[in-house]
Short mmCIF file of C-alpha atoms in Angstrom, two decimals:
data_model
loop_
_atom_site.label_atom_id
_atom_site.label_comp_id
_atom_site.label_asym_id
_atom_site.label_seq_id
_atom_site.Cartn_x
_atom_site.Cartn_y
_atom_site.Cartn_z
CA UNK R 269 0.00 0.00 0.00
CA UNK R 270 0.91 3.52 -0.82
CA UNK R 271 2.54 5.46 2.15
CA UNK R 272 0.30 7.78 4.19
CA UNK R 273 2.56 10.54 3.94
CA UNK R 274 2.84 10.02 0.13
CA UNK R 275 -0.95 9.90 -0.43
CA UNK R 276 -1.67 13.15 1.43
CA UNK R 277 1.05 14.55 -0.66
CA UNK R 278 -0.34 13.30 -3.79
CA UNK R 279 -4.05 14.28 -2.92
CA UNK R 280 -2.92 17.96 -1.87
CA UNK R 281 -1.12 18.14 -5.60
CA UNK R 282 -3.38 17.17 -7.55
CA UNK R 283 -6.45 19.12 -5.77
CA UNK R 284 -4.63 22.08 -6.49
CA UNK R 285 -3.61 20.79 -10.02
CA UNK R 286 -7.17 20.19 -10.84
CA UNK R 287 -8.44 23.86 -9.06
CA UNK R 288 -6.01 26.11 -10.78
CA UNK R 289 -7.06 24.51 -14.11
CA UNK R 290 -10.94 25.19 -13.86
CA UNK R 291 -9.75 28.77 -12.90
CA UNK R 292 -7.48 29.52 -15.38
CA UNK R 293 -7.18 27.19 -18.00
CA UNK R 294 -5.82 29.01 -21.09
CA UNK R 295 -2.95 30.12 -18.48
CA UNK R 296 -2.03 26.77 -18.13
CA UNK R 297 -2.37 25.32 -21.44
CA UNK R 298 -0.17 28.54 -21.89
CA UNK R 299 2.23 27.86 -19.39
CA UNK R 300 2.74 24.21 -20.85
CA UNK R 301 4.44 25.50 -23.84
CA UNK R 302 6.47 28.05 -22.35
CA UNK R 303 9.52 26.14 -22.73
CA UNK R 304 9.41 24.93 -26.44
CA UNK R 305 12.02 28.05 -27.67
CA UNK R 306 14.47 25.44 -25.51
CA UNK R 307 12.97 22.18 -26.61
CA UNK R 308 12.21 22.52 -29.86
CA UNK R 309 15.30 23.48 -31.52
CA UNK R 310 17.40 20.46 -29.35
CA UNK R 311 14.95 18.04 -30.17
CA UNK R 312 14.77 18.63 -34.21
CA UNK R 313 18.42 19.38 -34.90
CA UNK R 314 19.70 15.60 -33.20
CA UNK R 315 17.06 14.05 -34.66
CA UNK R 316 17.50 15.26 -38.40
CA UNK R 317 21.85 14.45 -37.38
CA UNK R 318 19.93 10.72 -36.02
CA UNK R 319 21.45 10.98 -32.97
CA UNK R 320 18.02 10.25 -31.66
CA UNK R 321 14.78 8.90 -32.51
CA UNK R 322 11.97 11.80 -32.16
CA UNK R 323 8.99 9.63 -31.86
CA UNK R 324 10.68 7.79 -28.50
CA UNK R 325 11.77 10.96 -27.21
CA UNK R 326 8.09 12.60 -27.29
CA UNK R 327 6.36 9.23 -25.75
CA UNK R 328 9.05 9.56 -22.84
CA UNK R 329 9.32 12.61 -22.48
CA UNK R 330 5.36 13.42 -22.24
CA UNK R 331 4.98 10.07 -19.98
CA UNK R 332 7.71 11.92 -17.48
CA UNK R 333 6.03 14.98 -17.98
CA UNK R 334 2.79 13.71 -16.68
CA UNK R 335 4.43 11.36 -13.68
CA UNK R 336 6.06 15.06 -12.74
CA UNK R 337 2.93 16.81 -12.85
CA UNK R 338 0.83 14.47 -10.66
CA UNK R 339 3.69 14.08 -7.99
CA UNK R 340 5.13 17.25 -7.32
CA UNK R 341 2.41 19.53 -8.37
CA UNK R 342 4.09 22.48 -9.98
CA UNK R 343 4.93 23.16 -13.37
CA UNK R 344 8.05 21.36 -13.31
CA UNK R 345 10.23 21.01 -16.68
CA UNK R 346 11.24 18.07 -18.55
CA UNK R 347 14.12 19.02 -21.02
CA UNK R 348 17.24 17.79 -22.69
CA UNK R 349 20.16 17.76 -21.31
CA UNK R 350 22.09 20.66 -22.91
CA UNK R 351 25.36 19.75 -22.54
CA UNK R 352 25.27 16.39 -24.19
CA UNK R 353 23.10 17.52 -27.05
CA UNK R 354 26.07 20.78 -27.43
CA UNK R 355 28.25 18.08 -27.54
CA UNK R 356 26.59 15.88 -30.05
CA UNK R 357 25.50 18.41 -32.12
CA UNK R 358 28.97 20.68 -32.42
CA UNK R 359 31.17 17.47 -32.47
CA UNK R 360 32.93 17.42 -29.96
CA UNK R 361 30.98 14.24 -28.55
CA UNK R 362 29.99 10.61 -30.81
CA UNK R 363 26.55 11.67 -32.31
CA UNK R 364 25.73 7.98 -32.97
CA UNK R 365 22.33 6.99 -31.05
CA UNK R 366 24.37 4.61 -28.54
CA UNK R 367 26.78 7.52 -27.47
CA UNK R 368 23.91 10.34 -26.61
CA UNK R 369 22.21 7.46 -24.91
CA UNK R 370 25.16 5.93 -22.70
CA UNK R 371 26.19 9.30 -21.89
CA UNK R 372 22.25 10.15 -20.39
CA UNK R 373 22.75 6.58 -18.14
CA UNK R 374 25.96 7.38 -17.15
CA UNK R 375 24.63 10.45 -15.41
CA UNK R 376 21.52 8.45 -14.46
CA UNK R 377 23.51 6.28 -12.68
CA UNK R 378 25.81 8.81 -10.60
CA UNK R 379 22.74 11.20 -10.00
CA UNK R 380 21.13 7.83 -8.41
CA UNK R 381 24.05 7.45 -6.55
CA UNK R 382 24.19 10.88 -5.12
CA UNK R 383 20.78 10.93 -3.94
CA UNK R 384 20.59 7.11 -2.32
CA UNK R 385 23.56 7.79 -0.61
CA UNK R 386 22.31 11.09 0.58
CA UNK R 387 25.55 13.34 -0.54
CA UNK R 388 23.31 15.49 -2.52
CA UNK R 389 20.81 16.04 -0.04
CA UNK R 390 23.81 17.11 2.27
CA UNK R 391 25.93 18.58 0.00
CA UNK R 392 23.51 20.83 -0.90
CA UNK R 393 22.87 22.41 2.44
CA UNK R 394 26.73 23.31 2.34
CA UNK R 395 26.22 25.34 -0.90
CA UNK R 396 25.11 29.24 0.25
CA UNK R 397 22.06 30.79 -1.20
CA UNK R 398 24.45 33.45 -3.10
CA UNK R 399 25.88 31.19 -5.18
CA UNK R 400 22.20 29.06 -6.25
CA UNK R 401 20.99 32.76 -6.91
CA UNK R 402 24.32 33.20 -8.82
CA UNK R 403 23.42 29.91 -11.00
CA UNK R 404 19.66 30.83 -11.69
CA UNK R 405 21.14 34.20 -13.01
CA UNK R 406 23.93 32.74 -14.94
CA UNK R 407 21.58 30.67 -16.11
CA UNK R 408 19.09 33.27 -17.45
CA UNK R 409 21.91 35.54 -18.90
CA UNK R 410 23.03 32.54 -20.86
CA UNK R 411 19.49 32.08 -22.37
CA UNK R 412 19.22 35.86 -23.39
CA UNK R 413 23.07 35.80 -24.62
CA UNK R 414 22.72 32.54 -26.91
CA UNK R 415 19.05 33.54 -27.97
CA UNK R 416 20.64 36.96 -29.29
CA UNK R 417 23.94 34.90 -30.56
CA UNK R 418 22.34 32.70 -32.02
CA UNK R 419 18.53 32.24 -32.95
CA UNK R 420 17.96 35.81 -33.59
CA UNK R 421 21.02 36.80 -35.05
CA UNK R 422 21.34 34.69 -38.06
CA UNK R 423 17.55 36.09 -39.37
CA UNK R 424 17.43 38.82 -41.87
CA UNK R 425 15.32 41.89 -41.10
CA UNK R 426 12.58 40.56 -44.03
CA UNK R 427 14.02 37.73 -45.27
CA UNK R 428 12.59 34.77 -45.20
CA UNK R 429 9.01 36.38 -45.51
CA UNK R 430 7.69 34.24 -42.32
CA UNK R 431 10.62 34.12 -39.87
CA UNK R 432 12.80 37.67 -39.82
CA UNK R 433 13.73 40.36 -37.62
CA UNK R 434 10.49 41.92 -38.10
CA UNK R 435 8.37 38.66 -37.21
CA UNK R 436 10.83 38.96 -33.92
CA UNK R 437 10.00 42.61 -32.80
CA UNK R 438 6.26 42.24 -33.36
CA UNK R 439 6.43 39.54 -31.13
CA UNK R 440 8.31 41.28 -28.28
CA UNK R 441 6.41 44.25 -28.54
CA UNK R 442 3.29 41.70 -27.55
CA UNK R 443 5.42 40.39 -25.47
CA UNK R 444 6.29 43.84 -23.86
CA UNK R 445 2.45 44.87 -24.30
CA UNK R 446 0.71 41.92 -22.22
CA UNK R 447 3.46 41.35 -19.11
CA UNK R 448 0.70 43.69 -16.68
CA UNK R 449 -2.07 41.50 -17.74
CA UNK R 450 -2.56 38.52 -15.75
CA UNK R 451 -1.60 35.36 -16.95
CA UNK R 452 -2.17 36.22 -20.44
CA UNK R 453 -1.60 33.08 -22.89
CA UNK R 454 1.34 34.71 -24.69
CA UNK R 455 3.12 31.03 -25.15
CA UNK R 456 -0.11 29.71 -26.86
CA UNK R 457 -0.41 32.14 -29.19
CA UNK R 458 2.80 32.37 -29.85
CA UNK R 459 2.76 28.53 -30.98
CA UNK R 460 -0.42 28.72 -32.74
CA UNK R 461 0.97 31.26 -35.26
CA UNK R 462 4.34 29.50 -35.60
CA UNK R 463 2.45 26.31 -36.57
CA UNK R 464 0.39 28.05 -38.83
CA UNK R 465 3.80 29.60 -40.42
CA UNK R 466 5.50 26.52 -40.39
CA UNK R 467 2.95 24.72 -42.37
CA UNK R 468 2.78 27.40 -44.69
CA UNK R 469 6.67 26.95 -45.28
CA UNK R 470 6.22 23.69 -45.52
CA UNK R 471 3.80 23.77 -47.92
CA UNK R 472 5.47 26.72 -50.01
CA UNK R 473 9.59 25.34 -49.46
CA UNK R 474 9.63 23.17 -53.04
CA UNK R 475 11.93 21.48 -51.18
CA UNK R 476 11.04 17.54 -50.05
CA UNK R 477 9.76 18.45 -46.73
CA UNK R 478 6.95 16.36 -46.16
CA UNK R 479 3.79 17.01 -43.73
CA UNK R 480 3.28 14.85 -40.68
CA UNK R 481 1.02 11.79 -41.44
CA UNK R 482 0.21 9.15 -38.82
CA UNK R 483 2.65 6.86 -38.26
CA UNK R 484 2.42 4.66 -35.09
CA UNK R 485 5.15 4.65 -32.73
CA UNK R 486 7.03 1.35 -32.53
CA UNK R 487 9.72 1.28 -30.12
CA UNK R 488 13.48 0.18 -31.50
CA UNK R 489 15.46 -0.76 -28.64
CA UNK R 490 19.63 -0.10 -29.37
CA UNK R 491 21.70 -2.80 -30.25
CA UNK R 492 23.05 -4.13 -27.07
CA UNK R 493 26.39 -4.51 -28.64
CA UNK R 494 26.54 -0.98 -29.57
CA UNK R 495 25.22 0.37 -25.98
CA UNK R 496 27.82 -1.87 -24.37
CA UNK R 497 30.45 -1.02 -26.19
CA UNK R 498 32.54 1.16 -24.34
CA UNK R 499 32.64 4.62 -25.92
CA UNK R 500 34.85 7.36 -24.10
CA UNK R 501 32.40 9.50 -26.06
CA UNK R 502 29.87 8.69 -23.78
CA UNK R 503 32.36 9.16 -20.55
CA UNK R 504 33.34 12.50 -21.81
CA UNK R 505 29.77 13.57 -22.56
CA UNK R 506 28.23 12.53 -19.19
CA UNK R 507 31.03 14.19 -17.55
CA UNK R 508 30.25 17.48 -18.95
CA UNK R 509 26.56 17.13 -18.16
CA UNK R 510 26.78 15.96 -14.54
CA UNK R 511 28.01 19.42 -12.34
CA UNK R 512 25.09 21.13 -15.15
CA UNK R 513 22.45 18.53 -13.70
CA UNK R 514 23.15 18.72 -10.28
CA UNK R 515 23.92 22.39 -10.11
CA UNK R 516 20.91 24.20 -12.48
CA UNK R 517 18.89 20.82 -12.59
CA UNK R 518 18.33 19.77 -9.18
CA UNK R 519 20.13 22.18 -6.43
CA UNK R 520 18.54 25.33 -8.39
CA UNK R 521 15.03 24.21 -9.54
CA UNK R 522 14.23 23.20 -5.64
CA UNK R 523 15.14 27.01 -5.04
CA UNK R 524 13.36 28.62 -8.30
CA UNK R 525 9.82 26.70 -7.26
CA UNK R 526 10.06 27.88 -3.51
CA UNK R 527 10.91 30.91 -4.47
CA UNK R 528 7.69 31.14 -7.66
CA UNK R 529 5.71 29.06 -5.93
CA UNK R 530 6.03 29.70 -1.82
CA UNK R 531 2.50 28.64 -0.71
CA UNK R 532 3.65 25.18 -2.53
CA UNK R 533 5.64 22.31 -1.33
CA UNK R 534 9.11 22.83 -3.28
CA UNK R 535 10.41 19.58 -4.42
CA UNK R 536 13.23 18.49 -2.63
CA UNK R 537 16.80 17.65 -3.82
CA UNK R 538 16.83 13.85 -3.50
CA UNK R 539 12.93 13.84 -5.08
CA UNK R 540 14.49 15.41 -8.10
CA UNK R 541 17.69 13.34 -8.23
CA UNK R 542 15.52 10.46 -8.17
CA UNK R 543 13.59 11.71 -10.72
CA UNK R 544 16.04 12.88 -13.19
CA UNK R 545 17.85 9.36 -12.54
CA UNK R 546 14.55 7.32 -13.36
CA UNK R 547 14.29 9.21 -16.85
CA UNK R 548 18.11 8.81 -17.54
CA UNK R 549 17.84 5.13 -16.60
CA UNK R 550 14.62 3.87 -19.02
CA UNK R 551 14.26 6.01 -22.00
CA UNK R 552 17.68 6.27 -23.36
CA UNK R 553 17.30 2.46 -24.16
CA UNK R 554 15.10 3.59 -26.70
CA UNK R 555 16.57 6.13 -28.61
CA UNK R 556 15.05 8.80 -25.96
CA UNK R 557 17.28 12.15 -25.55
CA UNK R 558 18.54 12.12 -21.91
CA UNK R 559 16.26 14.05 -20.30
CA UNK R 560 16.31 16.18 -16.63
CA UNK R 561 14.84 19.07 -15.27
CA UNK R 562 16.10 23.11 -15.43
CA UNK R 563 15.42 26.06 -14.15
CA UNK R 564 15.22 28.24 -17.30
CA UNK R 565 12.31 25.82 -18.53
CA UNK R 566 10.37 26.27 -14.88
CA UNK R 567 10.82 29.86 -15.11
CA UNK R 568 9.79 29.88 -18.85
CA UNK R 569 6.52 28.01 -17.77
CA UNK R 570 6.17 29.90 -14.45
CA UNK R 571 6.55 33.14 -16.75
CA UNK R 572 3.67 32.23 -19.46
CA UNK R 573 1.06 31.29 -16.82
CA UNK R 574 1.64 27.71 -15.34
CA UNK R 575 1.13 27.89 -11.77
CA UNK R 576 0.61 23.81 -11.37
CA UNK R 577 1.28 20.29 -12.36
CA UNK R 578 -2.07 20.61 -14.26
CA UNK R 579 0.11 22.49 -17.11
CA UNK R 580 2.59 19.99 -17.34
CA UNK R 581 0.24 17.09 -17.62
CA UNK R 582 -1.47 18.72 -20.97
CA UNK R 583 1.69 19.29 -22.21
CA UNK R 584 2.59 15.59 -21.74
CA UNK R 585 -0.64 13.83 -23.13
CA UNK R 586 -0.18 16.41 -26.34
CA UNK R 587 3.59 14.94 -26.55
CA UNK R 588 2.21 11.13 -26.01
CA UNK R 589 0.07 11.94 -28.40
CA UNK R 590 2.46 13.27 -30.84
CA UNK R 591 4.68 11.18 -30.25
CA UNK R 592 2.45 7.70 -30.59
CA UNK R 593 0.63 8.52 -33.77
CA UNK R 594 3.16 10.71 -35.87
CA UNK R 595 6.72 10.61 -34.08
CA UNK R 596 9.40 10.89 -36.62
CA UNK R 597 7.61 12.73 -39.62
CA UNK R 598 7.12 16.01 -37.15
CA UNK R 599 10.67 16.33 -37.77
CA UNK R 600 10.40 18.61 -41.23
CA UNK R 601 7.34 20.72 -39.79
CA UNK R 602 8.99 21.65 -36.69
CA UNK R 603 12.38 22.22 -38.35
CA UNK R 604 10.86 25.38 -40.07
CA UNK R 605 8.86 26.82 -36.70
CA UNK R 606 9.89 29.90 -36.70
CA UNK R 607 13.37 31.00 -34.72
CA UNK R 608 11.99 34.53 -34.33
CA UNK R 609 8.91 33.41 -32.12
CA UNK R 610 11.03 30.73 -30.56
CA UNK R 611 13.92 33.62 -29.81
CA UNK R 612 11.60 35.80 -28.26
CA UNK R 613 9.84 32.71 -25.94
CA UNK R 614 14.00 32.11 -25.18
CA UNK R 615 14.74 35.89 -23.96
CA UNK R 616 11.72 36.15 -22.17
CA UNK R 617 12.56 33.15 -20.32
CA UNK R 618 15.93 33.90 -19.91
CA UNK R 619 14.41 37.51 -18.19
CA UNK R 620 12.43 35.77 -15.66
CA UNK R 621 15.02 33.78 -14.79
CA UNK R 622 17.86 36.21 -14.10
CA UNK R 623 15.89 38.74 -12.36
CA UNK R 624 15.43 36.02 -9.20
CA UNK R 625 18.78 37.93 -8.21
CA UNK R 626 16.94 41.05 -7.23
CA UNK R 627 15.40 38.54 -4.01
CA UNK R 628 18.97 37.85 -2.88
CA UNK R 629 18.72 39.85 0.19
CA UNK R 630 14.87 39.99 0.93
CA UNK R 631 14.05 38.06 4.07
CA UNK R 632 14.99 36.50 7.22
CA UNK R 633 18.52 35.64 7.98
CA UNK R 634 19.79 31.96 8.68
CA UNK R 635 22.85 31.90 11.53
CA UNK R 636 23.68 28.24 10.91
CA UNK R 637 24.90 28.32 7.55
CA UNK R 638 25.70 32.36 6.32
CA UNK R 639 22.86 31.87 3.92
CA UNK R 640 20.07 34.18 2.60
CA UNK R 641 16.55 32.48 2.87
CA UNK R 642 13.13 34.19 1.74
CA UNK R 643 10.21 34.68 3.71
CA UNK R 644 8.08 31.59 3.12
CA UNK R 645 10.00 29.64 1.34
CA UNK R 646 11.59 26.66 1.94
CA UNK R 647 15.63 25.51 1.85
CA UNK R 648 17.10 24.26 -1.17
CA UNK R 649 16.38 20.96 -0.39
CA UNK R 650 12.75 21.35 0.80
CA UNK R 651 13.76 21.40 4.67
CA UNK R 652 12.77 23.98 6.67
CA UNK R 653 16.39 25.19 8.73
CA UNK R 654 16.16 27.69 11.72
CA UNK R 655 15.89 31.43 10.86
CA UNK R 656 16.42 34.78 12.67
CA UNK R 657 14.14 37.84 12.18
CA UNK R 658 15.89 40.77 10.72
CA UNK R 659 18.02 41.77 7.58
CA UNK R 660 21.27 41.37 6.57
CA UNK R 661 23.76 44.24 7.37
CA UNK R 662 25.05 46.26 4.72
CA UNK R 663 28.54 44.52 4.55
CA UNK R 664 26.50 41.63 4.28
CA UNK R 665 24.37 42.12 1.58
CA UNK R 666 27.54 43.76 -0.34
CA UNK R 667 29.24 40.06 -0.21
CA UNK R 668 26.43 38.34 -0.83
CA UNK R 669 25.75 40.92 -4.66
CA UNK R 670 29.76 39.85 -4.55
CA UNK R 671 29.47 35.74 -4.49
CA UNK R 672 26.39 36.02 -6.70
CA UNK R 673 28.16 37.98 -9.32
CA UNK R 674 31.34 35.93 -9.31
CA UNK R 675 29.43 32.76 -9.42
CA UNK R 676 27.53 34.68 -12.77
CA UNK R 677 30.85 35.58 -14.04
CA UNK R 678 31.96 32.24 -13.75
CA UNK R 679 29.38 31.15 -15.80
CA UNK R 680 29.29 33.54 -18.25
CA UNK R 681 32.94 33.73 -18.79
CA UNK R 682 33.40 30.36 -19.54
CA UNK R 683 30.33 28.66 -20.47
CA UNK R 684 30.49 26.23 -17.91
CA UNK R 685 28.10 26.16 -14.47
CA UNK R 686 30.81 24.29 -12.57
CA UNK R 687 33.06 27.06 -13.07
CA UNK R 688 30.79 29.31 -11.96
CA UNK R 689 29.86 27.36 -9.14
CA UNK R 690 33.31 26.71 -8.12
CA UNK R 691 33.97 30.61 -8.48
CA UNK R 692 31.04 31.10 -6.21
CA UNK R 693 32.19 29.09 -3.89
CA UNK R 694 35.78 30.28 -3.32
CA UNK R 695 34.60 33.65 -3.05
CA UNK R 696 32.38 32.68 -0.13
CA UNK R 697 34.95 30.80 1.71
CA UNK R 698 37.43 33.63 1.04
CA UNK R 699 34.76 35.74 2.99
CA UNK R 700 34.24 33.59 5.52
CA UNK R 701 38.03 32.71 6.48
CA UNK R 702 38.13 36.35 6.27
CA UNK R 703 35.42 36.29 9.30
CA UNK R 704 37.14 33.97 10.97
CA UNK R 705 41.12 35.62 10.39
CA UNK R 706 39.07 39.02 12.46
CA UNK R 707 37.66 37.16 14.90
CA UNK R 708 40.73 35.50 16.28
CA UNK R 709 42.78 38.82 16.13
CA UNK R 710 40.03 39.85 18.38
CA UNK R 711 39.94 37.32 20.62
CA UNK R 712 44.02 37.41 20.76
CA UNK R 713 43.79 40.72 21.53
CA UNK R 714 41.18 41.25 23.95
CA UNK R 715 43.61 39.85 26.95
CA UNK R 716 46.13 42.47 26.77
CA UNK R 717 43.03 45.22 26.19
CA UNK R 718 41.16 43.97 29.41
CA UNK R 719 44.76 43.94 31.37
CA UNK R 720 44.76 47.62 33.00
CA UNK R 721 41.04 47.11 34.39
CA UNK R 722 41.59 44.22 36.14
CA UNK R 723 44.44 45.38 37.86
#
């Protein structure tokens, strides 16, 4: 039988999936495909290289996205993992099916590791808020940086008549025009029209792009001989992917939904491990793209109007869907969706994300650990740790803009979140030893001070 504890859980979710649905249900259906500037372009460029199979990663990816929405209840993300599909796609990594797969179980496997074991659960209470705020807005920076390098900037200003610089600006200026009104379906919109455009390029290309017909899904499992093989590829890949995972995956996406979401339970660090580990460990064997969670995709959805698991749900039954009765022939249709709407879905994701920052020193201080917590939310890894009324001092707030910064710098700088993190983390403990040089010059000195008084 199903814990007690889990049930409750579950019940309290899904109530609260099913009421914020009846209430705003264009916001959610909106919400749902907030993330596709970040999905879509992954998803069609490995599988037109074949480095995955596009039908197997839409049945998997909408069954996870379902599983997520009933359990935890918020609109919680299921994306590719970006630094094996970089690596895949720029060369740098084996594109063949078996690599991209072995690298996604590799990091299934050490992700399970980390959270059975517990080290990520209490490694993550060692890592200061500064630095996970420094993360979520290296993240978001990154978004707006490679949106403007690289969707947006290789469009013309009217050329090609469907997808240019012009097609881009009308749809910030909407974009721009609607972010007062509440929960305004910006994302659905959005994706209706690019649709529409792309089956009008389709349609008008004369090249042999063909239209999605049905075309039941029937699962291919990889040769074994190829998955076993060893493939440093894979090795290299996964190791790449791993600090991204834990760092923007796991450690920042429990913050992000406390923080969006405070009158929620946040998912914890060790749910999401195991939950990133489940997807890494069954659908790869299938041709599936690795899959985990972010926090640029929760803040995407958060930012388009998902406030529940109800959001994420829709979106998975439309990807089942997709993904059982036309899978691989949605590849030519969605290669021509237009990368001025998706750019603009990318930035304004990228802006919700960064601007978490501006919360870094709102709140109630914790005394155990030096860290910044807000007021109602929960810690990183869902537990609630002992606070202290009051704000930080002005020194402190000054180091804490510091670590964030050089944690964003790191990232920025050199592309890499462990970098950043590592950065971030440095600069804290310089601070801290820093603390801890003044204090026992103090305390070495206060002897001789005290001397002529007690004489």
């Amino acid at each position: 039988m199903m814990p007690l504890q889990l049930r409750i859980r579950l019940e309290r979710a899904n109530r609260h999936n099913i009421a914020t649905l009846r209430a705003s249900p264009l916001a959610e259906i909106s919400g749902a495909f907030g993330d596709a500037g970040t999905l879509l372009p992954i998803i069609v460029a490995l599988a037109l290289q074949g480095s995955i199979n596009l039908d197997s990663t839409l049945v998997f990816s909408g069954l996870f996205n379902v599983l997520t929405g009933v359990v935890f209840g918020v609109p919680l993300p299921v994306q590719p993992m970006k630094a094996i599909a970089s690596a895949a796609l720029s060369g740098r990594g084996d594109p063949h099916p078996a690599s991209v797969a072995g690298a996604g179980v590799i990091v299934g496997l050490v992700i399970l590791f980390l959270s059975a074991t517990g080290l990520l659960h209490h490694g993550t209470r060692l890592v200061p808020l500064p630095v996970i705020r420094g993360i979520q807005h290296g993240a978001g920076l990154s978004l707006i940086i490679g949106t403007g390098s690289g969707l947006l900037s290789q469009l013309g200003w009217a050329s090609p008549a469907l997808d240019n610089r012009l097609w881009a600006l009308v749809a910030f200026l909407l974009l721009l025009g609607t972010q007062t009104v509440a929960r305004f379906p910006y994302a659905l919109y959005v994706l209706v029209a690019g649709l529409v455009f792309s089956l009008i390029s389709v349609l008008t290309s004369g090249e042999a792009a063909q239209l999605p017909w049905f075309s039941f899904w029937r699962p291919q499992i990889l040769a074994l001989e190829d998955f076993f093989r060893f493939r440093e590829s894979s090795l290299t890949m996964a190791i790449g992917q791993i600090p991204l995972t834990t760092l923007n995956s796991i450690i920042a996406v429990s913050a992000l939904s406390a923080d969006l979401l405070p009158h929620l339970p946040s998912p914890s660090v060790n749910a999401l491990g195991f939950s990133v580990a489940a997807m890494n460990l069954t659908g790869p064997w299938l041709g599936c793209m690795p899959l985990c969670h972010g926090s640029g995709g929760l803040a995407a959805q958060y930012r388009f109007g998902a406030r529940s698991g109800a959001s994420i749900i829709l979106l998975g039954l439309f990807k089942l869907g997709l993904g059982l009765f036309f899978g691989g022939t949605l590849v030519d249709l969605l290669a021509h969706f237009p990368k001025s709407l998706l750019g603009v879905m990318v930035l304004a994701a990228g802006l919700e994300l960064a601007k978490v920052g501006a919360t870094l020193n709102r709140g109630l201080v914790e005394p155990d650990c030096g860290t910044h917590v807000e007021t109602g939310t929960s810690a990183a890894d869902g537990s609630s740790r002992p606070r202290r009324p009051g704000r930080p001092s002005a020194r402190e707030m000054d180091e804490r803009r510091t670590v964030m910064l050089m944690t964003t710098a790191g990232i920025l700088a050199f592309k890499n979140d462990a970098v950043g993190f590592a950065a971030g983390m440095l600069c804290s403990w310089a601070y801290r030893l820093s603390d801890r040089v003044t204090a026992w010059k103090l305390a070495k000195s206060a002897p001789s001070d005290t001397a002529p008084l007690l004489n």
